[in-house]
Amino acid sequence: MQREIRREIFSLAIPVVFSSLLQRAVNIVDIFLVGGLGASAIAAVGIGQLLIFIVMALVWGLSAGTTVVVAQLWGAQRRNEAAQVGFQSILLGALLGVGISVAGFFLSQQGAIFLGARSDVLVLTHPYLRIIFSFFLFALLVNLLSAILYGTGDTRPPLHAAILMNILHVAIAYPLIYGLWGAPQLGVMGAAIAVGISEVAGALYLLIIGFKKGYLHRGWVNHGLMRQVIQVGLPVFADRLLQQAGQMMYLKAVMLYGTVAYAAHQVGLAIEAFSFLPGLGISMAATTAVGQRLGANQPHQATIAHWEANRLAIVIMTVMGLVFFFAPYLLLRIFTDDPEVIRLGTSFLKIVAVLQIPLAITMVLSGSLKGAGDTYFLFWSTVVGSWGIRVPFAWLFATILKFDLTAVWSLMVADWFARMSILVYRYRTERWQDGNLVRAYAEDPRPLPAQVRPAGQAITKNTS
């Protein structure tokens, strides 16, 4: 059984890793493509992406709640209700998306000013954000539809959508930014249009897959199950919002050490993504595997799924940590040849190497507890780790005590050890094993529609 679960975790995680990598690639490619327009264009797109990232916290909360409830219903062989919850989440998400689009369209300038955009950047950021927010509904749908598919264990279609979106993005963005091959020269607005069109394509593709495979189905509204979606999602929303705000405050403390320090920090984070993204994929796999088994009233198998995911994450992220520690120069040279950035970046990567094991444990615990719908401790772990340790002490070290930059960076280790300790405590209480969120709600007595897969199908099977 352990070997089967291990294979399942691996097969679930790999598509999520590459999907996450490709989703980040859209942002990276945007920055790269507008680089020829100058520093103001780069700053405009960067600030725009940061604002969207903050707003997406709302979406991530709804997505997390949907994944958990769909996974538990899927594991309980209540596929019809899982498809109905997916569809109802899409309707709720559409209302949320329209509201955010309208607010973002009219308030994007104020948001950019709040994030520090100067006049030369603001004149570019404002139209960029207006276009991005005009397409925001489709960005939300891509995220939410992916969450539904993750809940069913079918993690490949989101990867296919990400590939499609990246191809379209590059094909449309490059000529629109620079006015090539008869296209109008639109600069940063061309980049925004390309992002929007690629999101429309990704959303339509996932909608077609969702209905075709029976992951979405119109039906009666189960208010109890939708209440569970919201109750699971709200702490995740608060957690992500606090996390993003904490990252911004921490980054501002790092920026007090100068441009070179900021550059080393950003390059270091880009390199660390090669460890973080596999951890993210394994965390999502843990959410699906644990959620499905708790829905099937199999807490022992849910425990096995957690430990298999934990073992895989520790192995992969420890290996990456060793690379960060012993070969930082080789990695940094890929991104820069500035000797000062490399010198500081070496210190950053060695510190990051130390936190890979607590980071791996925390990420998998986060995924497993989400699968059980136990998300409140995730929020409190962020409160303690980020806002109790990292942010206040970073500002104390940087402004009053005048410690060097390595002391500020070392706070990342303390942050993740604190979060790990809180989540380990919660996990060891074993209360999460009672996290069957769907048992209390009556099963829809109506028969499954023909397109929904038969209830006897194994949980671990991936049909795409």
GROMACS .gro file of C-alpha atoms in nm:
model
  464
    1MET     CA    1   0.000   0.000   0.000
    2GLN     CA    2   0.280   0.242   0.088
    3ARG     CA    3   0.440   0.191  -0.251
    4GLU     CA    4   0.111   0.259  -0.429
    5ILE     CA    5   0.053   0.576  -0.228
    6ARG     CA    6   0.412   0.687  -0.295
    7ARG     CA    7   0.358   0.645  -0.668
    8GLU     CA    8   0.030   0.835  -0.644
    9ILE     CA    9   0.194   1.127  -0.460
   10PHE     CA   10   0.465   1.141  -0.724
   11SER     CA   11   0.223   1.124  -1.018
   12LEU     CA   12   0.002   1.394  -0.864
   13ALA     CA   13   0.293   1.623  -0.781
   14ILE     CA   14   0.489   1.625  -1.109
   15PRO     CA   15   0.221   1.800  -1.323
   16VAL     CA   16   0.160   2.054  -1.044
   17VAL     CA   17   0.531   2.137  -1.027
   18PHE     CA   18   0.552   2.205  -1.399
   19SER     CA   19   0.219   2.392  -1.399
   20SER     CA   20   0.347   2.622  -1.125
   21LEU     CA   21   0.674   2.671  -1.309
   22LEU     CA   22   0.493   2.764  -1.630
   23GLN     CA   23   0.254   2.999  -1.448
   24ARG     CA   24   0.554   3.184  -1.308
   25ALA     CA   25   0.714   3.177  -1.651
   26VAL     CA   26   0.438   3.404  -1.787
   27ASN     CA   27   0.540   3.674  -1.539
   28ILE     CA   28   0.911   3.623  -1.596
   29VAL     CA   29   0.870   3.633  -1.975
   30ASP     CA   30   0.666   3.953  -1.949
   31ILE     CA   31   0.951   4.122  -1.760
   32PHE     CA   32   1.203   3.986  -2.009
   33LEU     CA   33   1.007   4.096  -2.315
   34VAL     CA   34   0.950   4.454  -2.197
   35GLY     CA   35   1.315   4.483  -2.093
   36GLY     CA   36   1.399   4.645  -2.425
   37LEU     CA   37   1.161   4.933  -2.347
   38GLY     CA   38   1.367   5.051  -2.051
   39ALA     CA   39   1.368   5.050  -1.671
   40SER     CA   40   1.032   5.228  -1.641
   41ALA     CA   41   0.858   4.956  -1.842
   42ILE     CA   42   1.018   4.683  -1.630
   43ALA     CA   43   0.913   4.860  -1.310
   44ALA     CA   44   0.560   4.916  -1.444
   45VAL     CA   45   0.507   4.548  -1.523
   46GLY     CA   46   0.671   4.441  -1.195
   47ILE     CA   47   0.445   4.664  -0.984
   48GLY     CA   48   0.141   4.551  -1.182
   49GLN     CA   49   0.225   4.187  -1.122
   50LEU     CA   50   0.275   4.252  -0.751
   51LEU     CA   51  -0.068   4.414  -0.718
   52ILE     CA   52  -0.235   4.124  -0.901
   53PHE     CA   53  -0.049   3.879  -0.676
   54ILE     CA   54  -0.191   4.050  -0.366
   55VAL     CA   55  -0.546   4.049  -0.508
   56MET     CA   56  -0.515   3.679  -0.593
   57ALA     CA   57  -0.520   3.599  -0.219
   58LEU     CA   58  -0.901   3.615  -0.244
   59VAL     CA   59  -0.896   3.360  -0.524
   60TRP     CA   60  -0.655   3.126  -0.346
   61GLY     CA   61  -0.889   3.109  -0.048
   62LEU     CA   62  -1.184   3.000  -0.262
   63SER     CA   63  -0.963   2.761  -0.459
   64ALA     CA   64  -0.829   2.594  -0.143
   65GLY     CA   65  -1.177   2.540  -0.001
   66THR     CA   66  -1.299   2.399  -0.332
   67THR     CA   67  -1.006   2.158  -0.368
   68VAL     CA   68  -1.060   2.016  -0.019
   69VAL     CA   69  -1.438   1.964  -0.045
   70VAL     CA   70  -1.413   1.821  -0.399
   71ALA     CA   71  -1.132   1.585  -0.289
   72GLN     CA   72  -1.330   1.455   0.009
   73LEU     CA   73  -1.647   1.404  -0.197
   74TRP     CA   74  -1.441   1.230  -0.466
   75GLY     CA   75  -1.287   1.000  -0.207
   76ALA     CA   76  -1.634   0.926  -0.065
   77GLN     CA   77  -1.744   0.817  -0.416
   78ARG     CA   78  -1.995   1.105  -0.422
   79ARG     CA   79  -1.879   1.221  -0.764
   80ASN     CA   80  -2.207   1.387  -0.862
   81GLU     CA   81  -2.195   1.618  -0.561
   82ALA     CA   82  -1.827   1.688  -0.620
   83ALA     CA   83  -1.912   1.803  -0.973
   84GLN     CA   84  -2.196   2.018  -0.838
   85VAL     CA   85  -1.970   2.180  -0.577
   86GLY     CA   86  -1.720   2.251  -0.853
   87PHE     CA   87  -1.984   2.418  -1.067
   88GLN     CA   88  -2.122   2.620  -0.775
   89SER     CA   89  -1.770   2.735  -0.687
   90ILE     CA   90  -1.730   2.853  -1.046
   91LEU     CA   91  -2.050   3.059  -1.015
   92LEU     CA   92  -1.933   3.207  -0.684
   93GLY     CA   93  -1.592   3.273  -0.835
   94ALA     CA   94  -1.747   3.444  -1.137
   95LEU     CA   95  -1.931   3.687  -0.909
   96LEU     CA   96  -1.609   3.750  -0.718
   97GLY     CA   97  -1.413   3.792  -1.042
   98VAL     CA   98  -1.652   4.047  -1.189
   99GLY     CA   99  -1.641   4.249  -0.866
  100ILE     CA  100  -1.260   4.246  -0.857
  101SER     CA  101  -1.241   4.335  -1.228
  102VAL     CA  102  -1.462   4.642  -1.185
  103ALA     CA  103  -1.286   4.755  -0.867
  104GLY     CA  104  -0.943   4.695  -1.018
  105PHE     CA  105  -1.026   4.877  -1.340
  106PHE     CA  106  -1.123   5.195  -1.155
  107LEU     CA  107  -0.882   5.174  -0.859
  108SER     CA  108  -0.567   5.038  -1.027
  109GLN     CA  109  -0.397   5.379  -1.030
  110GLN     CA  110  -0.442   5.420  -0.654
  111GLY     CA  111  -0.312   5.068  -0.600
  112ALA     CA  112   0.001   5.136  -0.804
  113ILE     CA  113   0.064   5.461  -0.614
  114PHE     CA  114   0.027   5.273  -0.284
  115LEU     CA  115   0.296   5.028  -0.399
  116GLY     CA  116   0.533   5.316  -0.471
  117ALA     CA  117   0.497   5.378  -0.846
  118ARG     CA  118   0.649   5.712  -0.948
  119SER     CA  119   0.503   5.932  -1.220
  120ASP     CA  120   0.721   5.790  -1.501
  121VAL     CA  121   0.621   5.436  -1.400
  122LEU     CA  122   0.259   5.519  -1.318
  123VAL     CA  123   0.187   5.639  -1.670
  124LEU     CA  124   0.271   5.285  -1.788
  125THR     CA  125   0.140   5.083  -1.493
  126HIS     CA  126  -0.210   5.234  -1.503
  127PRO     CA  127  -0.306   5.120  -1.857
  128TYR     CA  128  -0.127   4.787  -1.801
  129LEU     CA  129  -0.336   4.716  -1.491
  130ARG     CA  130  -0.661   4.829  -1.652
  131ILE     CA  131  -0.614   4.569  -1.925
  132ILE     CA  132  -0.508   4.298  -1.679
  133PHE     CA  133  -0.811   4.362  -1.457
  134SER     CA  134  -1.040   4.357  -1.761
  135PHE     CA  135  -0.937   3.992  -1.809
  136PHE     CA  136  -0.920   3.909  -1.436
  137LEU     CA  137  -1.229   3.686  -1.446
  138PHE     CA  138  -1.043   3.446  -1.676
  139ALA     CA  139  -0.734   3.442  -1.452
  140LEU     CA  140  -0.965   3.351  -1.164
  141LEU     CA  141  -1.130   3.075  -1.366
  142VAL     CA  142  -0.794   2.920  -1.459
  143ASN     CA  143  -0.698   2.910  -1.092
  144LEU     CA  144  -1.034   2.779  -0.970
  145LEU     CA  145  -1.078   2.519  -1.244
  146SER     CA  146  -0.727   2.392  -1.173
  147ALA     CA  147  -0.822   2.363  -0.805
  148ILE     CA  148  -1.128   2.154  -0.894
  149LEU     CA  149  -0.921   1.920  -1.110
  150TYR     CA  150  -0.658   1.889  -0.838
  151GLY     CA  151  -0.933   1.781  -0.599
  152THR     CA  152  -1.029   1.496  -0.832
  153GLY     CA  153  -0.666   1.392  -0.867
  154ASP     CA  154  -0.654   1.479  -1.238
  155THR     CA  155  -0.356   1.716  -1.234
  156ARG     CA  156  -0.255   1.697  -1.600
  157PRO     CA  157  -0.512   1.926  -1.771
  158PRO     CA  158  -0.390   2.232  -1.573
  159LEU     CA  159  -0.041   2.154  -1.704
  160HIS     CA  160  -0.173   2.135  -2.060
  161ALA     CA  161  -0.352   2.468  -2.006
  162ALA     CA  162  -0.031   2.626  -1.874
  163ILE     CA  163   0.161   2.507  -2.182
  164LEU     CA  164  -0.109   2.651  -2.411
  165MET     CA  165  -0.108   2.981  -2.223
  166ASN     CA  166   0.270   3.018  -2.240
  167ILE     CA  167   0.282   2.951  -2.615
  168LEU     CA  168   0.003   3.199  -2.686
  169HIS     CA  169   0.152   3.456  -2.452
  170VAL     CA  170   0.489   3.467  -2.625
  171ALA     CA  171   0.337   3.449  -2.975
  172ILE     CA  172   0.110   3.747  -2.904
  173ALA     CA  173   0.321   3.956  -2.666
  174TYR     CA  174   0.639   3.993  -2.870
  175PRO     CA  175   0.484   4.146  -3.185
  176LEU     CA  176   0.240   4.363  -2.987
  177ILE     CA  177   0.512   4.504  -2.760
  178TYR     CA  178   0.748   4.600  -3.042
  179GLY     CA  179   0.510   4.641  -3.338
  180LEU     CA  180   0.646   4.351  -3.544
  181TRP     CA  181   0.493   4.171  -3.844
  182GLY     CA  182   0.226   4.435  -3.901
  183ALA     CA  183   0.104   4.446  -3.540
  184PRO     CA  184   0.061   4.784  -3.365
  185GLN     CA  185   0.339   4.883  -3.125
  186LEU     CA  186   0.165   4.888  -2.785
  187GLY     CA  187   0.454   4.851  -2.541
  188VAL     CA  188   0.351   4.730  -2.195
  189MET     CA  189  -0.015   4.732  -2.302
  190GLY     CA  190   0.076   4.468  -2.560
  191ALA     CA  191   0.217   4.251  -2.281
  192ALA     CA  192  -0.108   4.290  -2.085
  193ILE     CA  193  -0.324   4.202  -2.386
  194ALA     CA  194  -0.116   3.889  -2.445
  195VAL     CA  195  -0.160   3.781  -2.082
  196GLY     CA  196  -0.536   3.839  -2.106
  197ILE     CA  197  -0.584   3.646  -2.430
  198SER     CA  198  -0.377   3.353  -2.303
  199GLU     CA  199  -0.589   3.344  -1.984
  200VAL     CA  200  -0.909   3.335  -2.191
  201ALA     CA  201  -0.772   3.038  -2.385
  202GLY     CA  202  -0.663   2.857  -2.067
  203ALA     CA  203  -0.999   2.912  -1.897
  204LEU     CA  204  -1.197   2.789  -2.199
  205TYR     CA  205  -0.978   2.479  -2.231
  206LEU     CA  206  -1.025   2.387  -1.864
  207LEU     CA  207  -1.400   2.455  -1.879
  208ILE     CA  208  -1.433   2.217  -2.174
  209ILE     CA  209  -1.231   1.951  -1.990
  210GLY     CA  210  -1.434   2.005  -1.674
  211PHE     CA  211  -1.769   1.946  -1.842
  212LYS     CA  212  -1.643   1.673  -2.077
  213LYS     CA  213  -1.498   1.460  -1.795
  214GLY     CA  214  -1.785   1.527  -1.557
  215TYR     CA  215  -1.591   1.738  -1.308
  216LEU     CA  216  -1.854   2.014  -1.341
  217HIS     CA  217  -2.228   1.953  -1.324
  218ARG     CA  218  -2.524   2.185  -1.275
  219GLY     CA  219  -2.744   2.076  -0.987
  220TRP     CA  220  -2.906   2.159  -0.657
  221VAL     CA  221  -2.713   2.385  -0.420
  222ASN     CA  222  -2.594   2.204  -0.108
  223HIS     CA  223  -2.561   2.500   0.127
  224GLY     CA  224  -2.382   2.290   0.388
  225LEU     CA  225  -2.107   2.185   0.148
  226MET     CA  226  -2.066   2.537   0.008
  227ARG     CA  227  -2.043   2.663   0.367
  228GLN     CA  228  -1.755   2.419   0.415
  229VAL     CA  229  -1.584   2.557   0.103
  230ILE     CA  230  -1.599   2.906   0.251
  231GLN     CA  231  -1.503   2.798   0.604
  232VAL     CA  232  -1.195   2.617   0.474
  233GLY     CA  233  -1.109   2.898   0.235
  234LEU     CA  234  -1.135   3.200   0.465
  235PRO     CA  235  -0.832   3.113   0.683
  236VAL     CA  236  -0.634   3.036   0.365
  237PHE     CA  237  -0.730   3.377   0.225
  238ALA     CA  238  -0.622   3.548   0.549
  239ASP     CA  239  -0.302   3.341   0.556
  240ARG     CA  240  -0.208   3.433   0.198
  241LEU     CA  241  -0.290   3.800   0.254
  242LEU     CA  242  -0.075   3.816   0.567
  243GLN     CA  243   0.197   3.621   0.388
  244GLN     CA  244   0.208   3.866   0.096
  245ALA     CA  245   0.198   4.170   0.325
  246GLY     CA  246   0.474   4.018   0.537
  247GLN     CA  247   0.689   3.952   0.231
  248MET     CA  248   0.648   4.314   0.122
  249MET     CA  249   0.746   4.451   0.464
  250TYR     CA  250   1.042   4.212   0.487
  251LEU     CA  251   1.158   4.307   0.138
  252LYS     CA  252   1.144   4.676   0.230
  253ALA     CA  253   1.374   4.602   0.524
  254VAL     CA  254   1.616   4.425   0.289
  255MET     CA  255   1.605   4.724   0.051
  256LEU     CA  256   1.744   4.945   0.331
  257TYR     CA  257   2.077   4.772   0.265
  258GLY     CA  258   2.089   4.905  -0.092
  259THR     CA  259   2.030   4.808  -0.453
  260VAL     CA  260   2.290   4.531  -0.456
  261ALA     CA  261   2.130   4.367  -0.152
  262TYR     CA  262   1.788   4.386  -0.318
  263ALA     CA  263   1.927   4.234  -0.640
  264ALA     CA  264   2.098   3.951  -0.449
  265HIS     CA  265   1.775   3.880  -0.262
  266GLN     CA  266   1.566   3.865  -0.580
  267VAL     CA  267   1.817   3.649  -0.768
  268GLY     CA  268   1.841   3.419  -0.466
  269LEU     CA  269   1.463   3.379  -0.455
  270ALA     CA  270   1.460   3.295  -0.826
  271ILE     CA  271   1.715   3.019  -0.764
  272GLU     CA  272   1.533   2.890  -0.455
  273ALA     CA  273   1.222   2.840  -0.671
  274PHE     CA  274   1.389   2.525  -0.806
  275SER     CA  275   1.341   2.376  -0.459
  276PHE     CA  276   1.023   2.558  -0.356
  277LEU     CA  277   0.819   2.456  -0.662
  278PRO     CA  278   0.870   2.080  -0.615
  279GLY     CA  279   0.769   2.132  -0.252
  280LEU     CA  280   0.458   2.316  -0.367
  281GLY     CA  281   0.365   2.031  -0.600
  282ILE     CA  282   0.410   1.771  -0.326
  283SER     CA  283   0.206   1.987  -0.087
  284MET     CA  284  -0.083   1.996  -0.335
  285ALA     CA  285  -0.052   1.619  -0.384
  286ALA     CA  286  -0.079   1.577  -0.006
  287THR     CA  287  -0.395   1.790  -0.002
  288THR     CA  288  -0.558   1.571  -0.266
  289ALA     CA  289  -0.442   1.236  -0.127
  290VAL     CA  290  -0.527   1.315   0.236
  291GLY     CA  291  -0.858   1.479   0.144
  292GLN     CA  292  -0.974   1.185  -0.067
  293ARG     CA  293  -0.885   0.932   0.201
  294LEU     CA  294  -1.054   1.125   0.480
  295GLY     CA  295  -1.360   1.155   0.256
  296ALA     CA  296  -1.348   0.777   0.220
  297ASN     CA  297  -1.320   0.741   0.603
  298GLN     CA  298  -0.966   0.602   0.578
  299PRO     CA  299  -0.767   0.808   0.833
  300HIS     CA  300  -0.489   0.548   0.854
  301GLN     CA  301  -0.429   0.569   0.479
  302ALA     CA  302  -0.444   0.949   0.506
  303THR     CA  303  -0.161   0.930   0.760
  304ILE     CA  304   0.043   0.711   0.526
  305ALA     CA  305  -0.018   0.958   0.241
  306HIS     CA  306   0.110   1.244   0.458
  307TRP     CA  307   0.428   1.062   0.556
  308GLU     CA  308   0.503   0.952   0.201
  309ALA     CA  309   0.461   1.311   0.081
  310ASN     CA  310   0.676   1.432   0.371
  311ARG     CA  311   0.953   1.187   0.289
  312LEU     CA  312   0.954   1.279  -0.079
  313ALA     CA  313   0.963   1.653  -0.006
  314ILE     CA  314   1.247   1.620   0.246
  315VAL     CA  315   1.460   1.414   0.006
  316ILE     CA  316   1.414   1.647  -0.292
  317MET     CA  317   1.449   1.972  -0.099
  318THR     CA  318   1.748   1.848   0.102
  319VAL     CA  319   1.929   1.760  -0.219
  320MET     CA  320   1.854   2.109  -0.353
  321GLY     CA  321   1.970   2.258  -0.022
  322LEU     CA  322   2.305   2.082  -0.057
  323VAL     CA  323   2.340   2.226  -0.408
  324PHE     CA  324   2.259   2.575  -0.276
  325PHE     CA  325   2.517   2.539   0.002
  326PHE     CA  326   2.807   2.388  -0.191
  327ALA     CA  327   2.760   2.539  -0.540
  328PRO     CA  328   2.610   2.887  -0.494
  329TYR     CA  329   2.859   3.055  -0.725
  330LEU     CA  330   2.770   2.833  -1.022
  331LEU     CA  331   2.399   2.901  -0.973
  332LEU     CA  332   2.438   3.276  -0.929
  333ARG     CA  333   2.655   3.307  -1.240
  334ILE     CA  334   2.357   3.194  -1.448
  335PHE     CA  335   2.171   3.511  -1.346
  336THR     CA  336   2.443   3.773  -1.299
  337ASP     CA  337   2.812   3.849  -1.335
  338ASP     CA  338   2.814   4.132  -1.080
  339PRO     CA  339   3.074   4.030  -0.816
  340GLU     CA  340   2.893   4.207  -0.529
  341VAL     CA  341   2.560   4.046  -0.613
  342ILE     CA  342   2.734   3.708  -0.630
  343ARG     CA  343   2.909   3.770  -0.295
  344LEU     CA  344   2.586   3.858  -0.115
  345GLY     CA  345   2.387   3.599  -0.309
  346THR     CA  346   2.627   3.329  -0.186
  347SER     CA  347   2.541   3.417   0.174
  348PHE     CA  348   2.170   3.418   0.088
  349LEU     CA  349   2.179   3.073  -0.072
  350LYS     CA  350   2.375   2.921   0.218
  351ILE     CA  351   2.113   3.051   0.462
  352VAL     CA  352   1.832   2.926   0.237
  353ALA     CA  353   2.002   2.584   0.226
  354VAL     CA  354   1.964   2.553   0.604
  355LEU     CA  355   1.588   2.611   0.595
  356GLN     CA  356   1.505   2.354   0.327
  357ILE     CA  357   1.414   2.075   0.570
  358PRO     CA  358   1.182   2.284   0.792
  359LEU     CA  359   1.037   2.438   0.477
  360ALA     CA  360   0.969   2.093   0.329
  361ILE     CA  361   0.804   1.968   0.649
  362THR     CA  362   0.595   2.285   0.680
  363MET     CA  363   0.477   2.276   0.319
  364VAL     CA  364   0.365   1.913   0.340
  365LEU     CA  365   0.198   1.967   0.678
  366SER     CA  366   0.019   2.264   0.526
  367GLY     CA  367  -0.103   2.050   0.237
  368SER     CA  368  -0.213   1.761   0.459
  369LEU     CA  369  -0.398   1.985   0.706
  370LYS     CA  370  -0.570   2.158   0.415
  371GLY     CA  371  -0.684   1.817   0.293
  372ALA     CA  372  -0.846   1.770   0.634
  373GLY     CA  373  -1.002   2.116   0.618
  374ASP     CA  374  -0.793   2.215   0.923
  375THR     CA  375  -0.674   2.554   0.796
  376TYR     CA  376  -0.691   2.781   1.102
  377PHE     CA  377  -0.351   2.670   1.231
  378LEU     CA  378  -0.198   2.761   0.892
  379PHE     CA  379  -0.315   3.117   0.952
  380TRP     CA  380  -0.176   3.129   1.305
  381SER     CA  381   0.156   2.981   1.197
  382THR     CA  382   0.194   3.272   0.954
  383VAL     CA  383   0.097   3.522   1.224
  384VAL     CA  384   0.370   3.387   1.453
  385GLY     CA  385   0.640   3.314   1.195
  386SER     CA  386   0.604   3.612   0.963
  387TRP     CA  387   0.457   3.886   1.182
  388GLY     CA  388   0.588   3.767   1.519
  389ILE     CA  389   0.945   3.693   1.409
  390ARG     CA  390   1.051   3.777   1.054
  391VAL     CA  391   0.903   4.125   0.995
  392PRO     CA  392   0.952   4.297   1.334
  393PHE     CA  393   1.301   4.162   1.392
  394ALA     CA  394   1.407   4.244   1.034
  395TRP     CA  395   1.321   4.608   1.095
  396LEU     CA  396   1.482   4.598   1.441
  397PHE     CA  397   1.804   4.452   1.300
  398ALA     CA  398   1.810   4.688   0.999
  399THR     CA  399   1.717   5.020   1.160
  400ILE     CA  400   1.802   5.016   1.532
  401LEU     CA  401   2.062   4.746   1.596
  402LYS     CA  402   2.232   4.800   1.256
  403PHE     CA  403   2.313   4.431   1.212
  404ASP     CA  404   2.448   4.318   0.878
  405LEU     CA  405   2.229   4.172   0.605
  406THR     CA  406   2.301   3.809   0.692
  407ALA     CA  407   2.128   3.860   1.028
  408VAL     CA  408   1.814   3.981   0.851
  409TRP     CA  409   1.826   3.687   0.611
  410SER     CA  410   1.879   3.443   0.900
  411LEU     CA  411   1.533   3.539   1.025
  412MET     CA  412   1.390   3.330   0.739
  413VAL     CA  413   1.523   3.021   0.916
  414ALA     CA  414   1.366   3.124   1.247
  415ASP     CA  415   1.037   3.199   1.069
  416TRP     CA  416   1.010   2.855   0.908
  417PHE     CA  417   1.118   2.669   1.222
  418ALA     CA  418   0.842   2.850   1.415
  419ARG     CA  419   0.579   2.762   1.154
  420MET     CA  420   0.697   2.403   1.142
  421SER     CA  421   0.674   2.372   1.522
  422ILE     CA  422   0.316   2.502   1.530
  423LEU     CA  423   0.198   2.272   1.250
  424VAL     CA  424   0.381   1.969   1.393
  425TYR     CA  425   0.203   2.032   1.724
  426ARG     CA  426  -0.132   2.047   1.545
  427TYR     CA  427  -0.060   1.734   1.341
  428ARG     CA  428   0.043   1.533   1.648
  429THR     CA  429  -0.291   1.601   1.820
  430GLU     CA  430  -0.442   1.381   1.545
  431ARG     CA  431  -0.758   1.590   1.553
  432TRP     CA  432  -0.714   1.646   1.181
  433GLN     CA  433  -0.797   1.276   1.128
  434ASP     CA  434  -1.158   1.360   1.214
  435GLY     CA  435  -1.162   1.610   0.929
  436ASN     CA  436  -1.433   1.448   0.717
  437LEU     CA  437  -1.615   1.762   0.607
  438VAL     CA  438  -1.877   1.591   0.392
  439ARG     CA  439  -2.005   1.310   0.616
  440ALA     CA  440  -2.265   1.531   0.786
  441TYR     CA  441  -2.431   1.640   0.462
  442ALA     CA  442  -2.685   1.421   0.287
  443GLU     CA  443  -2.582   1.259  -0.037
  444ASP     CA  444  -2.774   1.365  -0.345
  445PRO     CA  445  -3.007   1.067  -0.408
  446ARG     CA  446  -3.034   1.134  -0.780
  447PRO     CA  447  -2.831   0.912  -1.015
  448LEU     CA  448  -2.500   1.016  -1.160
  449PRO     CA  449  -2.506   1.174  -1.505
  450ALA     CA  450  -2.360   0.955  -1.776
  451GLN     CA  451  -2.045   1.163  -1.820
  452VAL     CA  452  -1.941   1.124  -1.454
  453ARG     CA  453  -1.708   0.833  -1.399
  454PRO     CA  454  -1.846   0.529  -1.216
  455ALA     CA  455  -1.821   0.526  -0.840
  456GLY     CA  456  -1.618   0.208  -0.831
  457GLN     CA  457  -1.321   0.371  -1.002
  458ALA     CA  458  -1.005   0.373  -0.793
  459ILE     CA  459  -0.917   0.697  -0.621
  460THR     CA  460  -0.561   0.688  -0.748
  461LYS     CA  461  -0.642   0.663  -1.115
  462ASN     CA  462  -0.551   0.958  -1.338
  463THR     CA  463  -0.759   0.953  -1.656
  464SER     CA  464  -0.592   1.217  -1.867
   0.00000   0.00000   0.00000
